[in-house]
Coordinates of N, CA, C and O in Angstrom, one line a residue:
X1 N 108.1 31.5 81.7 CA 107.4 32.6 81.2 C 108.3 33.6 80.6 O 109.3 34.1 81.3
X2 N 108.1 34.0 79.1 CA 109.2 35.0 78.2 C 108.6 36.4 78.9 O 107.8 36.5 79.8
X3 N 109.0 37.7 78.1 CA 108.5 38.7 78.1 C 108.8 39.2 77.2 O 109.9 38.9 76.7
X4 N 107.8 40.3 76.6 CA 107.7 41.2 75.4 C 107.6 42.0 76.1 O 107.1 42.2 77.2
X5 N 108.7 43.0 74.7 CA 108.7 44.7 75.0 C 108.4 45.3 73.6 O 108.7 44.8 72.5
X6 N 107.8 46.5 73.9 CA 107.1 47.7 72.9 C 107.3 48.7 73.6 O 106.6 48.9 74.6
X7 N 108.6 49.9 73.0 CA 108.5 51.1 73.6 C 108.7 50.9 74.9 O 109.5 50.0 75.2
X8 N 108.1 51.8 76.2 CA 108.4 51.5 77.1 C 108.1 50.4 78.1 O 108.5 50.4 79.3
X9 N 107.5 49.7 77.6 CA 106.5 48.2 78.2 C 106.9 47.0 78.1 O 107.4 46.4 77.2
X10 N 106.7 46.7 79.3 CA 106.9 44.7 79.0 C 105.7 44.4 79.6 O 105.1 45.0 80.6
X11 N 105.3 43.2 78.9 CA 104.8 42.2 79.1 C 105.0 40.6 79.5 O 106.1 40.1 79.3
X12 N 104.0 40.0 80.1 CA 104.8 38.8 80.3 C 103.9 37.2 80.0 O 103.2 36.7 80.8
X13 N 104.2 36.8 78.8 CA 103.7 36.0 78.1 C 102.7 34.8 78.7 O 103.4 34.6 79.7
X14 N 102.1 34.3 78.8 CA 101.6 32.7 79.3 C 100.7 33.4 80.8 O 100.7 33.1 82.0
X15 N 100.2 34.3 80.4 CA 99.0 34.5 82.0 C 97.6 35.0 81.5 O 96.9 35.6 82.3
X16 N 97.2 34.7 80.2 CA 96.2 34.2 79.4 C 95.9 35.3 78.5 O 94.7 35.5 78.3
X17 N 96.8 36.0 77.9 CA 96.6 37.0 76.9 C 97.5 36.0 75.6 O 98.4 35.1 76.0
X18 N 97.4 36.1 74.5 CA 98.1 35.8 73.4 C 99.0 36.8 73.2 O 98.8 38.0 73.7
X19 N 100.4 36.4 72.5 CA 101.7 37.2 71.9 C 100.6 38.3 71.4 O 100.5 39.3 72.1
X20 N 99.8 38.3 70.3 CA 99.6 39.6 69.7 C 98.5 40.1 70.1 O 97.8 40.7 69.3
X21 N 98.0 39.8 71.4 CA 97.0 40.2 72.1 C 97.7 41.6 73.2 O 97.3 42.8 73.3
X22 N 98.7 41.0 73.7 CA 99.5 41.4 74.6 C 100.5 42.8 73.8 O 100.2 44.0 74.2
X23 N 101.6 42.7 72.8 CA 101.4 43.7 71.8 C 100.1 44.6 71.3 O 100.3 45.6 70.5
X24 N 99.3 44.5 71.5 CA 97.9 45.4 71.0 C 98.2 45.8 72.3 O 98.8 46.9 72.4
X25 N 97.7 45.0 73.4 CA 97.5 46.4 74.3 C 98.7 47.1 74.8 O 98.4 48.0 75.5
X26 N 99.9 47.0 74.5 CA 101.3 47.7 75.0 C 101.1 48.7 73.9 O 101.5 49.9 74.1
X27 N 100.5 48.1 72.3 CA 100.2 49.7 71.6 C 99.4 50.6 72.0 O 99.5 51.7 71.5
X28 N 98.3 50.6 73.0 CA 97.7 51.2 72.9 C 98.1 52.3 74.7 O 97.8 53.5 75.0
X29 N 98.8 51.2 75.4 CA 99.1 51.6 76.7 C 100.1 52.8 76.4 O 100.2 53.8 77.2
X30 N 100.9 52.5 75.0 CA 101.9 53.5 74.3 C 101.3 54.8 73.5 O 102.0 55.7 73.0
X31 N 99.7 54.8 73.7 CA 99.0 55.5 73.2 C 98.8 56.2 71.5 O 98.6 57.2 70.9
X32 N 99.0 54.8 71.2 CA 98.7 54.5 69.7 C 97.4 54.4 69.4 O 96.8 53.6 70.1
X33 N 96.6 54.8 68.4 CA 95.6 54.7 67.7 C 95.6 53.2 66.9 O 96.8 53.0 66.6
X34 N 94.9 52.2 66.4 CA 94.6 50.9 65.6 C 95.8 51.2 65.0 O 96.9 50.6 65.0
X35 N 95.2 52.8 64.1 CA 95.9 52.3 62.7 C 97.3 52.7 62.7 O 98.2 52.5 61.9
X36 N 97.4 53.3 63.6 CA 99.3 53.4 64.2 C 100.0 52.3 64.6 O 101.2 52.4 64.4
X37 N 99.5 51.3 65.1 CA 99.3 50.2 66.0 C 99.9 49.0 64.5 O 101.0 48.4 64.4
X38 N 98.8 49.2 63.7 CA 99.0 48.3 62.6 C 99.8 48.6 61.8 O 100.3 47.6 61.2
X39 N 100.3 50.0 61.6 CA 101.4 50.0 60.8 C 102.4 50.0 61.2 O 103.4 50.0 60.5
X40 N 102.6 50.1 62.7 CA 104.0 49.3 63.8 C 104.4 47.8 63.0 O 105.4 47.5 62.4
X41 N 103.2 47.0 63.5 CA 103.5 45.4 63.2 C 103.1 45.0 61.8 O 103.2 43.8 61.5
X42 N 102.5 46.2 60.6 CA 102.9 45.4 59.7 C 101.6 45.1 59.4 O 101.5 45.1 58.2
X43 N 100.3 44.8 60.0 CA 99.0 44.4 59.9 C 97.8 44.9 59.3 O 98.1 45.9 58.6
X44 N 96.6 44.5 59.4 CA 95.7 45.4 59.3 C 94.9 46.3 60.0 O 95.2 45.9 61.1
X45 N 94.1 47.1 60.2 CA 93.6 48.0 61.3 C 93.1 47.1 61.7 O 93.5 46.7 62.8
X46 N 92.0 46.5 61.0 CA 90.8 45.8 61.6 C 91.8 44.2 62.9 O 91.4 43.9 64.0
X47 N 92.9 43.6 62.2 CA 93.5 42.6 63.3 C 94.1 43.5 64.2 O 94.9 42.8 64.8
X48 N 94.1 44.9 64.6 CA 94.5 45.3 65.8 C 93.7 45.4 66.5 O 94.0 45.3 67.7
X49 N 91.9 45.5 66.0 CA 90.9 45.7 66.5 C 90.4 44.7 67.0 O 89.9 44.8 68.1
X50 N 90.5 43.5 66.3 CA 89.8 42.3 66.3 C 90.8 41.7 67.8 O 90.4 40.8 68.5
X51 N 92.1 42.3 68.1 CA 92.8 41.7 68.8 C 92.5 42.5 70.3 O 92.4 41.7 71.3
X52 N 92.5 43.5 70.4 CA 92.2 44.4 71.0 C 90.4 43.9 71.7 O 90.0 44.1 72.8
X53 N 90.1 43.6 71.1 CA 88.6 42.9 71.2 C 88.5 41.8 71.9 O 87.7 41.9 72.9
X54 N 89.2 40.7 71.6 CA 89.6 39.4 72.5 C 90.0 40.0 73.5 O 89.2 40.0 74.4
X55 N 91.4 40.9 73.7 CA 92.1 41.3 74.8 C 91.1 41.7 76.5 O 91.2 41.5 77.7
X56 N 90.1 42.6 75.2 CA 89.0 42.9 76.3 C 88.1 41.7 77.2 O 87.9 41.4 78.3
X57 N 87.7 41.4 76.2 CA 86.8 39.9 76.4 C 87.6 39.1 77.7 O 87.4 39.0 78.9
X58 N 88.3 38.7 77.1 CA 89.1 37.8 78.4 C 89.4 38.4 79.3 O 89.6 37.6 80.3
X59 N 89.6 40.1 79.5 CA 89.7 40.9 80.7 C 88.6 41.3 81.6 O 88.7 41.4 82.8
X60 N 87.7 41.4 80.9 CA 86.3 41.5 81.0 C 86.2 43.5 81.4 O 85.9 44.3 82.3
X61 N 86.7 43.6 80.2 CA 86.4 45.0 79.8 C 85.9 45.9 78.9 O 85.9 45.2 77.9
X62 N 85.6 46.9 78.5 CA 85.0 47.4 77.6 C 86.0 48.2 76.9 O 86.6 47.9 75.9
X63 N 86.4 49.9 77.8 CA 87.3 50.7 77.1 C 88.7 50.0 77.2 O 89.2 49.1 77.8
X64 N 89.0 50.9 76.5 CA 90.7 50.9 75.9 C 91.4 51.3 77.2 O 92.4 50.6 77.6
X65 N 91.1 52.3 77.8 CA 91.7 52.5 79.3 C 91.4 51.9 80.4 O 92.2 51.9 81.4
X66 N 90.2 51.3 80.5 CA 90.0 49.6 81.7 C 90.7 48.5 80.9 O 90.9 47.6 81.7
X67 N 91.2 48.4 79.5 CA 91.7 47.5 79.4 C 93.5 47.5 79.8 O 94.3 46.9 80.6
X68 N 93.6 48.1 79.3 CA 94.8 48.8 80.2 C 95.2 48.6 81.8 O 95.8 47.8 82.4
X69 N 94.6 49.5 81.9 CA 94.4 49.6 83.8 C 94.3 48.3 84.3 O 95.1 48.1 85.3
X70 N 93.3 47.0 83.8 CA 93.3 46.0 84.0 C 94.5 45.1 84.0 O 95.0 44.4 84.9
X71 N 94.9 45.2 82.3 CA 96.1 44.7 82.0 C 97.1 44.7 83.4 O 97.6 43.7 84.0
X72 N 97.2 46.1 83.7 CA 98.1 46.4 84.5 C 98.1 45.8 86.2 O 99.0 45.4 86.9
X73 N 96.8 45.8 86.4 CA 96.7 45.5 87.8 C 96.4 44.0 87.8 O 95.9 43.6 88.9
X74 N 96.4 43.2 87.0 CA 96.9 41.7 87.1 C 98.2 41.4 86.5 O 98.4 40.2 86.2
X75 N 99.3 42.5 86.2 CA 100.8 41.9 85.8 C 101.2 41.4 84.9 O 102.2 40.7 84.7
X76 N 99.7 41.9 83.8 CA 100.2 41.3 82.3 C 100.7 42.3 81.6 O 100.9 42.0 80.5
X77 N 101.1 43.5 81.9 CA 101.6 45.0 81.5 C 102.2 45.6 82.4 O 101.6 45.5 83.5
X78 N 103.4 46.5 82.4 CA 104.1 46.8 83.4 C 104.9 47.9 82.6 O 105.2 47.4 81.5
X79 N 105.3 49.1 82.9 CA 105.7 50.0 82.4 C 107.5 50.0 82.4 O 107.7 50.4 83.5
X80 N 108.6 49.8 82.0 CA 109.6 49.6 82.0 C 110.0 50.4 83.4 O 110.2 49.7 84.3
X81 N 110.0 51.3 83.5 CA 110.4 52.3 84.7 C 110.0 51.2 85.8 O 110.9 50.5 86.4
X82 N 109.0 51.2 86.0 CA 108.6 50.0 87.3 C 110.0 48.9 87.1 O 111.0 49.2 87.8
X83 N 110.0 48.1 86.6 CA 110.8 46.9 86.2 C 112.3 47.4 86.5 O 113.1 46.6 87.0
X84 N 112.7 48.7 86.0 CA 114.0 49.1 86.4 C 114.3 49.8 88.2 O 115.4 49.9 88.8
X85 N 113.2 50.1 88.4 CA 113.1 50.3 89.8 C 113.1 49.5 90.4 O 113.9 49.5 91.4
X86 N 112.4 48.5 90.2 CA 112.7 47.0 91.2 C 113.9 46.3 91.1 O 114.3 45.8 92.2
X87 N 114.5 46.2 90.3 CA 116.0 45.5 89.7 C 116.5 46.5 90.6 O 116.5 46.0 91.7
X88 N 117.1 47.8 90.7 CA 118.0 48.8 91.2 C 117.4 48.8 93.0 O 118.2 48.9 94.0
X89 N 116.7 48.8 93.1 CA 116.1 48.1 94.9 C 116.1 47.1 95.3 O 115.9 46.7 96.4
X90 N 116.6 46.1 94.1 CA 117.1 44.6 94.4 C 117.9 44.9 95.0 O 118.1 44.7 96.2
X91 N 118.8 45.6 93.8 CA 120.2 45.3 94.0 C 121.2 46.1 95.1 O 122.2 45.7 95.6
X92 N 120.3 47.5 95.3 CA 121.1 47.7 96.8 C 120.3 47.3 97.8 O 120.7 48.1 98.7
X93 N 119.2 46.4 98.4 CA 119.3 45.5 99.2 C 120.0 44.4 99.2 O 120.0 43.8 100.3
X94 N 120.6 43.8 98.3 CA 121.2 43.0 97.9 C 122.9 43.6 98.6 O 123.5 43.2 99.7
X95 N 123.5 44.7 97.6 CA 124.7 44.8 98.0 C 125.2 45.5 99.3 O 124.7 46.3 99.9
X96 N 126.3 44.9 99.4 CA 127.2 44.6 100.9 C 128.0 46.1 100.9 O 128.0 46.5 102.0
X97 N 128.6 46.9 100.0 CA 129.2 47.6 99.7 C 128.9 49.3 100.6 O 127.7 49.6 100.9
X98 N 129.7 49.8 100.9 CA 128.9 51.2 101.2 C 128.9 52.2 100.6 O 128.5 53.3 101.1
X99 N 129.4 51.9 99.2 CA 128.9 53.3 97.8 C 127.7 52.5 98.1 O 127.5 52.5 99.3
X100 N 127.1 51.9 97.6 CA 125.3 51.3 97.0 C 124.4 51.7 98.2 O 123.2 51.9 98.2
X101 N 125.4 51.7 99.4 CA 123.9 51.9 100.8 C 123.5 53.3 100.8 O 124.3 54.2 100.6
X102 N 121.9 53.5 100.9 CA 121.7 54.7 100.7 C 121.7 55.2 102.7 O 121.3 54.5 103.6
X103 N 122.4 56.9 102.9 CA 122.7 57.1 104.2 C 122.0 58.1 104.9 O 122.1 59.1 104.2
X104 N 121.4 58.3 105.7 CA 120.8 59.3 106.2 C 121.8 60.7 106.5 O 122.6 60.7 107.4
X105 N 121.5 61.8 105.6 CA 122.3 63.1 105.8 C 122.6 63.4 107.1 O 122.6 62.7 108.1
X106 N 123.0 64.6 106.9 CA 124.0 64.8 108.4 C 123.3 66.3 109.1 O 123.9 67.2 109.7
X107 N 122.1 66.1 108.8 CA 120.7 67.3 109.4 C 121.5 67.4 111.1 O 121.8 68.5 111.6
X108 N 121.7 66.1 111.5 CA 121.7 66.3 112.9 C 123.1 66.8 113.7 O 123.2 67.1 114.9
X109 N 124.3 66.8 112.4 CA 125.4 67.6 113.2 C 125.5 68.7 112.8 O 126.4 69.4 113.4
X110 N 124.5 69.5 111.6 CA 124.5 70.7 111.7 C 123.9 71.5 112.6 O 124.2 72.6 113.1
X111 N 122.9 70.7 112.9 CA 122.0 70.9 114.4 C 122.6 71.5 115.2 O 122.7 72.7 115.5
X112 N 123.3 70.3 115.8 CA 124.6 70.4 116.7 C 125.5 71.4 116.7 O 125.7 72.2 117.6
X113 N 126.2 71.5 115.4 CA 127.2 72.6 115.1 C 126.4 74.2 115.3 O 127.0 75.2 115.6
X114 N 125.3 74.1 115.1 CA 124.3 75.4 115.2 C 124.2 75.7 117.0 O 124.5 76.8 117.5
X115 N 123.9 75.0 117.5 CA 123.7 74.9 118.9 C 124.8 75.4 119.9 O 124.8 76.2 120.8
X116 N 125.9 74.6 119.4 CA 127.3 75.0 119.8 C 127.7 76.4 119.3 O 128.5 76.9 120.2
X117 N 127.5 77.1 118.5 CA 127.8 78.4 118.0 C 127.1 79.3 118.9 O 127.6 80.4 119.4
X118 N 125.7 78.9 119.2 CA 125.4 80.1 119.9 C 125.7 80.0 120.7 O 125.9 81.1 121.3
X119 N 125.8 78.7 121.6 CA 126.8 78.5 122.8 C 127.5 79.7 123.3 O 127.3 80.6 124.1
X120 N 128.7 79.4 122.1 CA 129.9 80.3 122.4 C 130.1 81.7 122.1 O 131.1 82.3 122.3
X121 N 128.4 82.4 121.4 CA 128.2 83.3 120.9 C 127.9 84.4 122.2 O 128.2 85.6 122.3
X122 N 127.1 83.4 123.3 CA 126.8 83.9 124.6 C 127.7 84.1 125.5 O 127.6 84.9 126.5
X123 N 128.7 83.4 125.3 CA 129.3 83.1 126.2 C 130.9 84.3 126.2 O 131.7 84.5 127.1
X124 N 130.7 84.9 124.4 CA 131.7 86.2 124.1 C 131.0 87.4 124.5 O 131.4 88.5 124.9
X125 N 129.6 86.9 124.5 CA 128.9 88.5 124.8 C 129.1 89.0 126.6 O 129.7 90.0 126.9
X126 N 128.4 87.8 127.5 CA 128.7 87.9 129.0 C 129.7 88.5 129.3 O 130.0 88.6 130.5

């Protein structure tokens, strides 16, 4: 399975959208208009339309934002940010190192250190 990118999006080829099916909807997920769309790739309005049309059909949707939404929540569209977030949560569960581990701050020896002060705060006044 390849993947296509447009802008901030990937896609991921062979899960029953066509190459320029899949590009249509990353134009429009990019919030492109047809005829912005078509003069991205070069085409004509109406084969963004016509593509955009199938995209739906096989989704079994109507608007341009359930086609989308759809897109998205079966894993044929995915917003780059997501994809870079998973990779960087790979990889520090992944690494052994203790720059990469993320640490819980140190709330509880300030605590401490606060506690102790007044301690000794009482203990000049008596």
């Amino acid at each position: 399975m390849s993947a296509l990118t447009f802008e901030n999006w990937t896609a991921n080829l062979g899960m029953g959208l066509a190459e320029r099916e899949l590009q249509c909807v990353m134009a429009v997920a990019s919030g492109l208009t047809s005829k912005e769309a078509a003069r991205e790739f070069g085409v004509a309005k109406d084969t963004i339309d016509k593509r955009l049309l199938a995209a739906s059909t096989k989704l079994g949707v109507i608007k341009r934002a359930q086609l989308v939404a759809e897109a998205m929540r079966r894993g044929l569209i995915s917003p780059m940010v997501v994809t870079l977030c998973a990779i960087l949560v790979g990889h520090s569960l992944a690494a052994d190192d203790d720059f990469t581990r993320i640490r819980r701050g140190s709330e509880r020896k300030i605590a401490e250190t606060r506690i102790h002060r007044r301690a000794e705060c009482a203990w000049a006044v008596a």
